[in-house]
PDB file of N, CA and C in Angstrom:
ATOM      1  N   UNK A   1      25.044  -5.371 -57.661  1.00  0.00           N
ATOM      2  CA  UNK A   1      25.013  -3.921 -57.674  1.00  0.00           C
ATOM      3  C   UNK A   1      26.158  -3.391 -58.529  1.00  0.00           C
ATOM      4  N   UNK A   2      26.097  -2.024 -59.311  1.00  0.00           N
ATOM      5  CA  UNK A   2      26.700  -1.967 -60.354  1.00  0.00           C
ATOM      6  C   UNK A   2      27.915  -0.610 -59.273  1.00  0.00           C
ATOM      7  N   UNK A   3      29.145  -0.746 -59.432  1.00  0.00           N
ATOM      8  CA  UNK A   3      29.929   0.373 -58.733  1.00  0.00           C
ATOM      9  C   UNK A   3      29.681   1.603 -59.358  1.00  0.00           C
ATOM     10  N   UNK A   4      29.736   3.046 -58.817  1.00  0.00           N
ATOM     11  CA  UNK A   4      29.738   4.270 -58.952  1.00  0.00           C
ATOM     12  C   UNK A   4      31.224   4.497 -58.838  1.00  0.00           C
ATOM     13  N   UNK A   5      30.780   5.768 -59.707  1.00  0.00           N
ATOM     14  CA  UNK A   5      32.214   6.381 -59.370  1.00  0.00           C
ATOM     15  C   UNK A   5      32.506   7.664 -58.266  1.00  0.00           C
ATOM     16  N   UNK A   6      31.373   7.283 -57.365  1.00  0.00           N
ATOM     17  CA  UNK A   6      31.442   8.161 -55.907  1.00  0.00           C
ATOM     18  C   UNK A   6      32.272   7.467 -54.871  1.00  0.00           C
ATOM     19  N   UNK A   7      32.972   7.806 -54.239  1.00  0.00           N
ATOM     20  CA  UNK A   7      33.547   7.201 -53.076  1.00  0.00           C
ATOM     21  C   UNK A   7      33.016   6.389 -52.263  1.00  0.00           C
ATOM     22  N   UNK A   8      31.923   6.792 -51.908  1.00  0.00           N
ATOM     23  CA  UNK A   8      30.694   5.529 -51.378  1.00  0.00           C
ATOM     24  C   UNK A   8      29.712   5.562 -51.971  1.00  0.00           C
ATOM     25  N   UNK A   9      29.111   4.022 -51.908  1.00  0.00           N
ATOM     26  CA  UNK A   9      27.834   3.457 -52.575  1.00  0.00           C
ATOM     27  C   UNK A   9      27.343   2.722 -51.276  1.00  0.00           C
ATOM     28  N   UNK A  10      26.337   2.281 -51.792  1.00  0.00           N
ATOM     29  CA  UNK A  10      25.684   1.722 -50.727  1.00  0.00           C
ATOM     30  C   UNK A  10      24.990   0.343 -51.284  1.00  0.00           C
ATOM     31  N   UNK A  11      24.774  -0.588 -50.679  1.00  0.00           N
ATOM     32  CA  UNK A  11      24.263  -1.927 -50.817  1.00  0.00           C
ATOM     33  C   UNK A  11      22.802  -1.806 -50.738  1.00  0.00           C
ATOM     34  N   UNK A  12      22.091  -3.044 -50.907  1.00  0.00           N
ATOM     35  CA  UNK A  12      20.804  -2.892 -50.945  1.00  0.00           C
ATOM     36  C   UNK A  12      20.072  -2.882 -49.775  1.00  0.00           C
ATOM     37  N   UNK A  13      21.198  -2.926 -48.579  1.00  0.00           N
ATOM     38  CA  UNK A  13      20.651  -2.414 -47.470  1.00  0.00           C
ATOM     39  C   UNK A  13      21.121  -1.370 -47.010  1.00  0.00           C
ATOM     40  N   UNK A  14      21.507  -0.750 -47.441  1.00  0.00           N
ATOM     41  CA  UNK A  14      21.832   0.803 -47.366  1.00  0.00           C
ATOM     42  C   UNK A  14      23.176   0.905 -46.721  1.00  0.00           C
ATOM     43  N   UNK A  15      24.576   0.135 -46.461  1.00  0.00           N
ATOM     44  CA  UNK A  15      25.424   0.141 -45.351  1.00  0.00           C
ATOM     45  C   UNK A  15      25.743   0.865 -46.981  1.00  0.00           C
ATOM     46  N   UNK A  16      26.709   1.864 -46.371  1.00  0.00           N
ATOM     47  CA  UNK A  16      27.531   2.464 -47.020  1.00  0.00           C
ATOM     48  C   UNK A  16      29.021   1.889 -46.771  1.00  0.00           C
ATOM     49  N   UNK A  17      29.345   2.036 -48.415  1.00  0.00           N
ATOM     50  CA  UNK A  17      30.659   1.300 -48.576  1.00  0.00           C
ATOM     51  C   UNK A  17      31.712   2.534 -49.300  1.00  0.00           C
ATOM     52  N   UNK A  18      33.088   2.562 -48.478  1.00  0.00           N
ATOM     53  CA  UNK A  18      33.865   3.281 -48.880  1.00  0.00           C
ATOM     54  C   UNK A  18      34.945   2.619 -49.774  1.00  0.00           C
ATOM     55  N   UNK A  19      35.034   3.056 -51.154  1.00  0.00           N
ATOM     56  CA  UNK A  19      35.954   3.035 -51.727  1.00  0.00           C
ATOM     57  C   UNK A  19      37.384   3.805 -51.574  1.00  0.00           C
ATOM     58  N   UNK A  20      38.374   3.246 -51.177  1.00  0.00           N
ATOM     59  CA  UNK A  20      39.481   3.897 -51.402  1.00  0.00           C
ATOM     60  C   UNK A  20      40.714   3.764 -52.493  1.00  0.00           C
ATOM     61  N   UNK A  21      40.342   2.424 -53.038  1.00  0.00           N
ATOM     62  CA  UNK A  21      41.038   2.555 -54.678  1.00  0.00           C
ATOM     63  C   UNK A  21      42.559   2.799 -54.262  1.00  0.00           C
ATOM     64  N   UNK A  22      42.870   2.119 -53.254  1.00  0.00           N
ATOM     65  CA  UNK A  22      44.144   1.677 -52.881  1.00  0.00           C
ATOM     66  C   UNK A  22      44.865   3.114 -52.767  1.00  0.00           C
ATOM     67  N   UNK A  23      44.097   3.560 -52.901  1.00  0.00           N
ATOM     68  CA  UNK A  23      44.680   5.377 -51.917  1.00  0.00           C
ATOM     69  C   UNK A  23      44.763   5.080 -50.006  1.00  0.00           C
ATOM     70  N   UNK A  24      45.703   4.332 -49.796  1.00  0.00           N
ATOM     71  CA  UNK A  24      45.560   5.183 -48.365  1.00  0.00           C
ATOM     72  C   UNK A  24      46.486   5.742 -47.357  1.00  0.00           C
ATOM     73  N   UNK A  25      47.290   5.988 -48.203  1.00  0.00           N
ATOM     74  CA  UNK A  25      48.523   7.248 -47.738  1.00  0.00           C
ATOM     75  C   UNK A  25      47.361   8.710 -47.348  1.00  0.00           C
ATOM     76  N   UNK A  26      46.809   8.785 -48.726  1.00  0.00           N
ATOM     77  CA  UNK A  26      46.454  10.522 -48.700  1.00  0.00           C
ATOM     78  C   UNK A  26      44.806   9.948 -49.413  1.00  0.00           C
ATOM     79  N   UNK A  27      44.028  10.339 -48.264  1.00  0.00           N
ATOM     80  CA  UNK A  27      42.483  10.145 -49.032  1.00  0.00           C
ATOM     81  C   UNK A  27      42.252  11.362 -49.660  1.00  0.00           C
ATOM     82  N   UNK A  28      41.385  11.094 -50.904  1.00  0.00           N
ATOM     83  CA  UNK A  28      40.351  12.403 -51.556  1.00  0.00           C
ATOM     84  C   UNK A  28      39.825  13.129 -50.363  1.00  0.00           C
ATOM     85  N   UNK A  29      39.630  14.596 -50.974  1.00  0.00           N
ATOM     86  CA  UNK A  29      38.440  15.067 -50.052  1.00  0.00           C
ATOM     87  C   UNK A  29      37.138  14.579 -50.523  1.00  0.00           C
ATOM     88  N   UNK A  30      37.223  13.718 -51.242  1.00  0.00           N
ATOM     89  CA  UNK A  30      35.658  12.476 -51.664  1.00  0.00           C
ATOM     90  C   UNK A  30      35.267  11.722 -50.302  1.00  0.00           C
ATOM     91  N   UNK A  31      36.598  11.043 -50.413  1.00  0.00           N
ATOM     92  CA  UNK A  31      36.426   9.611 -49.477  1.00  0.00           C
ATOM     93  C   UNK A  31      36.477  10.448 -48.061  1.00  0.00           C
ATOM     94  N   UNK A  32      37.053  11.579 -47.877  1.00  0.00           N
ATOM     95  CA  UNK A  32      36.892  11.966 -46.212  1.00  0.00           C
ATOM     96  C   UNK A  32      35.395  12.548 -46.031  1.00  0.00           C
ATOM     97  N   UNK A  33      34.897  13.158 -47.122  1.00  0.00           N
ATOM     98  CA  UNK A  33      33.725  13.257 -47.061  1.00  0.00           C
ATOM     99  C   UNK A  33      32.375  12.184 -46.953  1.00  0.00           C
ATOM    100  N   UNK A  34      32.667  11.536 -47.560  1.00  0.00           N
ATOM    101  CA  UNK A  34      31.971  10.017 -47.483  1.00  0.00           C
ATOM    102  C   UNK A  34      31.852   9.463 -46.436  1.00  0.00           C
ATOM    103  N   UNK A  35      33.375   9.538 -45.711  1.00  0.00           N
ATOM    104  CA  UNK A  35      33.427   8.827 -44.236  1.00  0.00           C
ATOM    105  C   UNK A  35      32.837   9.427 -43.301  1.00  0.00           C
ATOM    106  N   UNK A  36      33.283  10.620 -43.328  1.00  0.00           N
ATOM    107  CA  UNK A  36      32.239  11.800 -42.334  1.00  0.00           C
ATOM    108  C   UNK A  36      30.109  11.048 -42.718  1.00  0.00           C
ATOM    109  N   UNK A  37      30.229  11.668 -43.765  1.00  0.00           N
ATOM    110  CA  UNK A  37      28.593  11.152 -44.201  1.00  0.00           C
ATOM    111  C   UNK A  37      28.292   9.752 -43.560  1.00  0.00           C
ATOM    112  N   UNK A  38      28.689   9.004 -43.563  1.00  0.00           N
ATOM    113  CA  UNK A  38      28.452   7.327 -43.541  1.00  0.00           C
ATOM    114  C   UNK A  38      28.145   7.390 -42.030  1.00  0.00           C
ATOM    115  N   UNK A  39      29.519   8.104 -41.555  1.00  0.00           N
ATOM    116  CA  UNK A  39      29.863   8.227 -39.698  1.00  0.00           C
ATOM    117  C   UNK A  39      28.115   8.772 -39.131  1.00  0.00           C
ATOM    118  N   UNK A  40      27.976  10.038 -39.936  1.00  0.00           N
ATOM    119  CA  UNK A  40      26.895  10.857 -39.077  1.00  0.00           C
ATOM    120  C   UNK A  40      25.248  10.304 -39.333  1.00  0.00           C
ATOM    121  N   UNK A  41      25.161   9.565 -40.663  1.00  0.00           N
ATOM    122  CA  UNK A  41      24.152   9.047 -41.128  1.00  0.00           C
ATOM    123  C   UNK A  41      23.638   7.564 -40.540  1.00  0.00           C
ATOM    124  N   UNK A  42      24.560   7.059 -40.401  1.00  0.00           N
ATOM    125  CA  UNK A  42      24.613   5.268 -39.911  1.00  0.00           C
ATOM    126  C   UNK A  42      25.092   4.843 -39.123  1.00  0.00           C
ATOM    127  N   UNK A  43      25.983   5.738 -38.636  1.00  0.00           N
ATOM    128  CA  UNK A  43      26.915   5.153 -37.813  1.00  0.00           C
ATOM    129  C   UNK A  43      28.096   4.062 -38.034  1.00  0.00           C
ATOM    130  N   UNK A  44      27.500   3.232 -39.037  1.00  0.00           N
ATOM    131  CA  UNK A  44      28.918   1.845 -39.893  1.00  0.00           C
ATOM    132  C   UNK A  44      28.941   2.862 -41.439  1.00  0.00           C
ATOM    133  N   UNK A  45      30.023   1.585 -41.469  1.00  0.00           N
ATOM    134  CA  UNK A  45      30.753   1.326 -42.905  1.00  0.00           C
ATOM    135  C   UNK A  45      31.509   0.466 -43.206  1.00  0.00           C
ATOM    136  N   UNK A  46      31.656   0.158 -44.824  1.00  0.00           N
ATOM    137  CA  UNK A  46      32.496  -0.490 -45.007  1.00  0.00           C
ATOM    138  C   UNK A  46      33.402   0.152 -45.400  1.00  0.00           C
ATOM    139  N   UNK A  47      34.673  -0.421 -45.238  1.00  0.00           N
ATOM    140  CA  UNK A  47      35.922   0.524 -45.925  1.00  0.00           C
ATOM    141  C   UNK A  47      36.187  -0.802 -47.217  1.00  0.00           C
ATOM    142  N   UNK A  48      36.491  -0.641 -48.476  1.00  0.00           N
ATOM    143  CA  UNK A  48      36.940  -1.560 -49.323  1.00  0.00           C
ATOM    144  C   UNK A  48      38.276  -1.273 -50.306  1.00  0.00           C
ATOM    145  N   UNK A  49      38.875  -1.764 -50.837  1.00  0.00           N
ATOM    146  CA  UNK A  49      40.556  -1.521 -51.627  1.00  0.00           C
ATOM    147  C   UNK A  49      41.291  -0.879 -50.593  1.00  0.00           C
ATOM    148  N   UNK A  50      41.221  -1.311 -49.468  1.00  0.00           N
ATOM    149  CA  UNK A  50      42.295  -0.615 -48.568  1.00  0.00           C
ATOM    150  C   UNK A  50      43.342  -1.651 -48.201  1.00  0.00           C
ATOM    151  N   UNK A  51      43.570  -2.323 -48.856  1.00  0.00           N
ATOM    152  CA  UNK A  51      45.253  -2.457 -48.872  1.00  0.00           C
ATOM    153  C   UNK A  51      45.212  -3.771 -47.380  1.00  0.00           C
ATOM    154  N   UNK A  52      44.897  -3.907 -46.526  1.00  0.00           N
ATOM    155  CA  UNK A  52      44.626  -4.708 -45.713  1.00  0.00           C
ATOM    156  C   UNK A  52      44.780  -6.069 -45.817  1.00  0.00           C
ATOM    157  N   UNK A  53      45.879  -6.730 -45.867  1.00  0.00           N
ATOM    158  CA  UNK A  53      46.381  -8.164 -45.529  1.00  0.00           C
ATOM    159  C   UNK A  53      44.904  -9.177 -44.789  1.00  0.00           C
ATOM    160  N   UNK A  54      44.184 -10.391 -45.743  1.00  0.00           N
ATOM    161  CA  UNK A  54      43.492 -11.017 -45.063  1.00  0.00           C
ATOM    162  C   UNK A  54      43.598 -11.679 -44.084  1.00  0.00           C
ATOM    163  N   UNK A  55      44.710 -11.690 -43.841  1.00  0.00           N
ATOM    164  CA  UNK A  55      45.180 -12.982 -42.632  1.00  0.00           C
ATOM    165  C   UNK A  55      45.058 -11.782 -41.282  1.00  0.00           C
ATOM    166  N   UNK A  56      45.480 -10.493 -41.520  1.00  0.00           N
ATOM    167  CA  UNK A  56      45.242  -9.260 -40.330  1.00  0.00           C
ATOM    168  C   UNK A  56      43.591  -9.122 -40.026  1.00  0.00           C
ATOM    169  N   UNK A  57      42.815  -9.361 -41.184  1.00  0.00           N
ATOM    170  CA  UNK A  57      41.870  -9.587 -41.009  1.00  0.00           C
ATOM    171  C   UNK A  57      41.186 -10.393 -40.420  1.00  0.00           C
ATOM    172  N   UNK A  58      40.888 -11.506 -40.432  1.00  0.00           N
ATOM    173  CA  UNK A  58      41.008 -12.540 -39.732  1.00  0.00           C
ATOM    174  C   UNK A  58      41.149 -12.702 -38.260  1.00  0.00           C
ATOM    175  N   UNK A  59      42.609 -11.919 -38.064  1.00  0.00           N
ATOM    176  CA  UNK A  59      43.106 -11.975 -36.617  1.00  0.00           C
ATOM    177  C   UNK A  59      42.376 -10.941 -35.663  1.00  0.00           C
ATOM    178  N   UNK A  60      41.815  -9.972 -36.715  1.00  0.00           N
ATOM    179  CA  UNK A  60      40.985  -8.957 -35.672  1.00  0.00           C
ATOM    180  C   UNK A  60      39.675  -9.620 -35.373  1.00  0.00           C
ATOM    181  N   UNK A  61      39.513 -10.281 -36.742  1.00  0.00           N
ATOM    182  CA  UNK A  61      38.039 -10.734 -35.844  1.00  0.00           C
ATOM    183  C   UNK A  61      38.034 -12.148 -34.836  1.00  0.00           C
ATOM    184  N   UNK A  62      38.952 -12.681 -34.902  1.00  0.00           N
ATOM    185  CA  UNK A  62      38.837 -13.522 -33.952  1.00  0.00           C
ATOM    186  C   UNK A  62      39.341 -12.885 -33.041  1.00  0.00           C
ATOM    187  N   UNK A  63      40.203 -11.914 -32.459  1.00  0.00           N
ATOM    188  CA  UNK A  63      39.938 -11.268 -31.394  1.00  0.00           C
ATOM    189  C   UNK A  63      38.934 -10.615 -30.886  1.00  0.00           C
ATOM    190  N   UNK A  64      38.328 -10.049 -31.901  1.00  0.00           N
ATOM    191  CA  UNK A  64      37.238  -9.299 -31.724  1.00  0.00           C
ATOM    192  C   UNK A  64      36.094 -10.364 -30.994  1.00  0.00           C
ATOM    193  N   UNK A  65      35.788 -11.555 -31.758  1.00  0.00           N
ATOM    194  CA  UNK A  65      35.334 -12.293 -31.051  1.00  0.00           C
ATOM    195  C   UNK A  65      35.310 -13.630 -29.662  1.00  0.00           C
ATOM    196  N   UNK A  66      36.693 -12.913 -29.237  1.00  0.00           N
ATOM    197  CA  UNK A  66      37.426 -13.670 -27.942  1.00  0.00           C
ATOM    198  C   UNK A  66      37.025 -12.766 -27.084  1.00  0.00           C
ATOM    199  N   UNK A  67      37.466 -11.049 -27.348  1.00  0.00           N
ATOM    200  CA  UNK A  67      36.683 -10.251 -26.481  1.00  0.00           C
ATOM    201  C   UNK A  67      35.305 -10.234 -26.088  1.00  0.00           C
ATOM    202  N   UNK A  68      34.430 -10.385 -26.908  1.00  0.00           N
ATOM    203  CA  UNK A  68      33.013 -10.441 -26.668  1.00  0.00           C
ATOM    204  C   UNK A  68      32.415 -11.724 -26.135  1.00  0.00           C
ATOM    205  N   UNK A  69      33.101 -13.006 -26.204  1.00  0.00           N
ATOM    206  CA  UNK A  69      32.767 -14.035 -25.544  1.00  0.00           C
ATOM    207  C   UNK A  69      32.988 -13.777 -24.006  1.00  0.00           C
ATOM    208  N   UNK A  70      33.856 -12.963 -23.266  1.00  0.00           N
ATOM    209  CA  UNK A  70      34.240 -13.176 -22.262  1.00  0.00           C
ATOM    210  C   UNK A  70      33.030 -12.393 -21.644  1.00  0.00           C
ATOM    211  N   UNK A  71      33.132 -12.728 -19.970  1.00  0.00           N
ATOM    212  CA  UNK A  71      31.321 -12.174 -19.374  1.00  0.00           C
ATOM    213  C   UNK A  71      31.825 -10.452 -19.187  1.00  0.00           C
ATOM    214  N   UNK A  72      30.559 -10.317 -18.961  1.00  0.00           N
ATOM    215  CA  UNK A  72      30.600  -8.591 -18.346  1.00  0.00           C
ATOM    216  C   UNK A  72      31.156  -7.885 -17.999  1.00  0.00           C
ATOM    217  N   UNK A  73      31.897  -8.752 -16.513  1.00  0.00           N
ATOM    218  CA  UNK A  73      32.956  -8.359 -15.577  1.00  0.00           C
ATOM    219  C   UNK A  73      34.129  -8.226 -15.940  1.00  0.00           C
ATOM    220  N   UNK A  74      34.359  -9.524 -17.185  1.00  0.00           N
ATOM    221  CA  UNK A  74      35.687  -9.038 -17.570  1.00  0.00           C
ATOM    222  C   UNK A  74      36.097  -8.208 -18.508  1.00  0.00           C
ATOM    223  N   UNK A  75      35.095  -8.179 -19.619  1.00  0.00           N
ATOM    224  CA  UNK A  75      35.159  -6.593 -20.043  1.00  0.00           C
ATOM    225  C   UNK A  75      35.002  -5.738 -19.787  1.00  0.00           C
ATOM    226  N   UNK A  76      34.248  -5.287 -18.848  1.00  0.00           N
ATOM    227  CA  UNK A  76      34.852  -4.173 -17.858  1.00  0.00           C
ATOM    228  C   UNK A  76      35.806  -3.634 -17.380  1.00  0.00           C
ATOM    229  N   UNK A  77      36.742  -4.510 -16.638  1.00  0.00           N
ATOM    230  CA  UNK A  77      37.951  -4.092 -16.667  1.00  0.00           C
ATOM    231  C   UNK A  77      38.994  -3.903 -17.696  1.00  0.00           C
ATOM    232  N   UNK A  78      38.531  -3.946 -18.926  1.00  0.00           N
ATOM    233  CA  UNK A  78      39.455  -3.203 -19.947  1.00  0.00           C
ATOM    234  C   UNK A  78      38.896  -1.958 -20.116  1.00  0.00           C
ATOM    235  N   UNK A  79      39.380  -0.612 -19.904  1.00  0.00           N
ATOM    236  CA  UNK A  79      38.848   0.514 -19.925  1.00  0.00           C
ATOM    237  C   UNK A  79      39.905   1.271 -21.100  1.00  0.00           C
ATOM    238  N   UNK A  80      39.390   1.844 -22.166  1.00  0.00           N
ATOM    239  CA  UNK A  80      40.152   2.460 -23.048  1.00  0.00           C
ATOM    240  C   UNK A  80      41.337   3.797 -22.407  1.00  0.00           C
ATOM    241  N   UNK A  81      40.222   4.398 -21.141  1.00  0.00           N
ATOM    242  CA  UNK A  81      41.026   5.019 -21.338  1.00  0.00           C
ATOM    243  C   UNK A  81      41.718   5.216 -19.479  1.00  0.00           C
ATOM    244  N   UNK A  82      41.844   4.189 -19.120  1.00  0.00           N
ATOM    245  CA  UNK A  82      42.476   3.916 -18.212  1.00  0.00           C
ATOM    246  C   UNK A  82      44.274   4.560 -18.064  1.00  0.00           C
ATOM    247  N   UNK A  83      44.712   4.577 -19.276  1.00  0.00           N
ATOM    248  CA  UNK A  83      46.056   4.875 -19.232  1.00  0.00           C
ATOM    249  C   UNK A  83      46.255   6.468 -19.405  1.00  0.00           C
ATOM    250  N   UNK A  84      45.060   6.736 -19.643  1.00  0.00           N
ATOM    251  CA  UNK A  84      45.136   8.561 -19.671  1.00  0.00           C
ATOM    252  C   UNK A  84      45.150   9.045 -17.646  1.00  0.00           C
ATOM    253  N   UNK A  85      46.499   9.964 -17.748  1.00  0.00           N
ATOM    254  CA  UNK A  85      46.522  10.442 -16.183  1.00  0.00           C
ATOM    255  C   UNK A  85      45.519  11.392 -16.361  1.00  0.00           C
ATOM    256  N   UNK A  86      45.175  10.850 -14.963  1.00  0.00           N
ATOM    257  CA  UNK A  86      43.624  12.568 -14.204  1.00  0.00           C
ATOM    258  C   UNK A  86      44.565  13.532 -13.948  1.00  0.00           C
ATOM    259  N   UNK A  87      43.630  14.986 -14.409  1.00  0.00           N
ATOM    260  CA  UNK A  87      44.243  15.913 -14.527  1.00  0.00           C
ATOM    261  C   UNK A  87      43.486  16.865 -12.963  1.00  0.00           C
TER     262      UNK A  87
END
């Protein structure tokens, strides 16, 4: 697939891919727009040139996939927002 010069493109299966062109202090109002679009249209994305160390990479997904191995019960008891006090 040939790159655009839009903030996102999309693959031949349609996942939309965000370019950030090693901007990621301060995104375009391109790429925040893109992300919004991608968010409300698909729900995924890819983010790409974002600066992201492979080895950090890596480490999320093998967490990512330590979490999801474990059964039901025990992901359950990780609740995001457990540490927020009731008001």
């Amino acid at each position: 697939m040939t790159q655009t010069n839009s903030a996102a493109r999309r693959s031949s299966t349609e996942l939309p891919v965000i370019d950030l062109g090693g901007r990621v202090s301060e995104p375009s109002t391109a790429v925040v727009s893109a992300v919004a679009d991608a968010a409300a249209r698909y729900g995924f994305l890819q983010v790409v040139a974002h600066g992201i160390a492979d080895d950090h990479i890596d480490e999320l997904w093998s967490s990512a996939r330590a979490f999801f191995a474990q059964s039901a019960d025990k992901k359950r008891q990780i609740m995001l927002w457990s540490s927020i006090p009731a008001t």
